[in-house]
């Protein structure tokens, strides 16, 4: 419906003026939350992985707006650290990022192309991953129609059943590539269990990848995500594809995280109060005050990417003191128990730590019953983003 509504032109002009005013106002106001992104730590994480996998090269996976942290800013930092290979998931992300990368940087589209996007992809010099015979055939046709050679990456499924060409289709790949004006830069696959170092599926997928190499007679290979980087050099191929580890998330379960924290999230207090024993707290009255309690309400909720599953489970920190979340997480606010703090320690405008030195990204994710990836990519647009 909305796409057929035509606004009178004066409304459009007002919108433009309003948007300009809005942007400058936003930089003036006191925000109720700060998301700080440490680009120097990100660069050190990239360098650590680069060193670990050499002579293989390390790409940067910057899909989903660099896991919510800003694809342009992250890509610029990685470029400065020597990264020249970038992966997005969707073609729209490639269109947005390509102008901000130098011509020699390679930009790969993990999901490949939806029908109709092929010519534009060729014109902006992005490189699709062909995940199916159909995507590969269409890309071949595009190259033939344009009368020039095009680059491509071919993904094989080695045991995840998500994206990639199945083992029984490898013969068909050879037929499609015969005399095709395509340059296959490398073949790739994705590990389903790389964050569990001892999982037997890792070696099974590696063996399947080796059969794919033999069948296709290709030597250039990309296999490892963050977890795969830490599985050892058998998994590295020529190009590794870390995402979460660059952003400070733990690449492997159950061992100390070797990566540096990149994200810090602080949220402002909106109000504080004292309540007597048995007072109902939050939606659904899911928490009753266990005695006289002092509470603070902070200005972020599930609309800002702090999941409802943190209700009565998670915590925030103030100067090292743990402040439990009490009651349900609301859309725009969370109530915390501040009884452990001295009277008056917190008031309107005070900042509490949600992610930071006292509580890692992975700890927040664990408390919420999810993974660091989901927390990062959900962090909303209402925080003031600071790049340092
Ligand atoms: C997202 C993704 C990655 C990066 O994964 P991390 O676990 O974040 O390192 C690598 N390869 C593919 C195909 C992906 O979809």
Tab-separated table of C-alpha atoms and ligand atoms in Angstrom, residues 61 63 67 110 162 188 190 225-226 241-244 373, ligand 1:
chain	number	residue	atom	x	y	z
A	61	UNK	CA	33.597	-10.398	7.540
A	63	UNK	CA	28.122	-8.500	6.962
A	67	UNK	CA	27.860	-7.202	13.173
A	110	UNK	CA	28.239	-14.605	0.695
A	162	UNK	CA	22.676	-24.328	4.417
A	188	UNK	CA	34.904	-22.211	-0.094
A	190	UNK	CA	31.607	-23.123	6.028
A	225	UNK	CA	35.447	-18.608	10.221
A	226	UNK	CA	36.634	-17.321	13.634
A	241	UNK	CA	37.006	-15.401	7.123
A	242	UNK	CA	36.803	-14.249	10.740
A	243	UNK	CA	33.866	-12.161	11.906
A	244	UNK	CA	32.989	-12.390	15.594
A	373	UNK	CA	26.522	-12.554	17.488
B	1	LIG	C1	29.262	-15.165	9.064
B	1	LIG	C2	30.184	-16.000	8.309
B	1	LIG	C3	31.551	-16.016	8.620
B	1	LIG	C4	32.123	-15.351	9.852
B	1	LIG	O1	31.781	-16.171	10.963
B	1	LIG	P1	32.323	-15.886	12.430
B	1	LIG	O2	31.870	-17.086	13.189
B	1	LIG	O3	31.655	-14.640	12.878
B	1	LIG	O4	33.783	-15.760	12.364
B	1	LIG	C5	32.405	-16.716	7.785
B	1	LIG	N1	31.934	-17.381	6.712
B	1	LIG	C6	30.617	-17.415	6.405
B	1	LIG	C7	30.180	-18.174	5.220
B	1	LIG	C8	29.701	-16.745	7.194
B	1	LIG	O5	28.402	-16.807	6.902
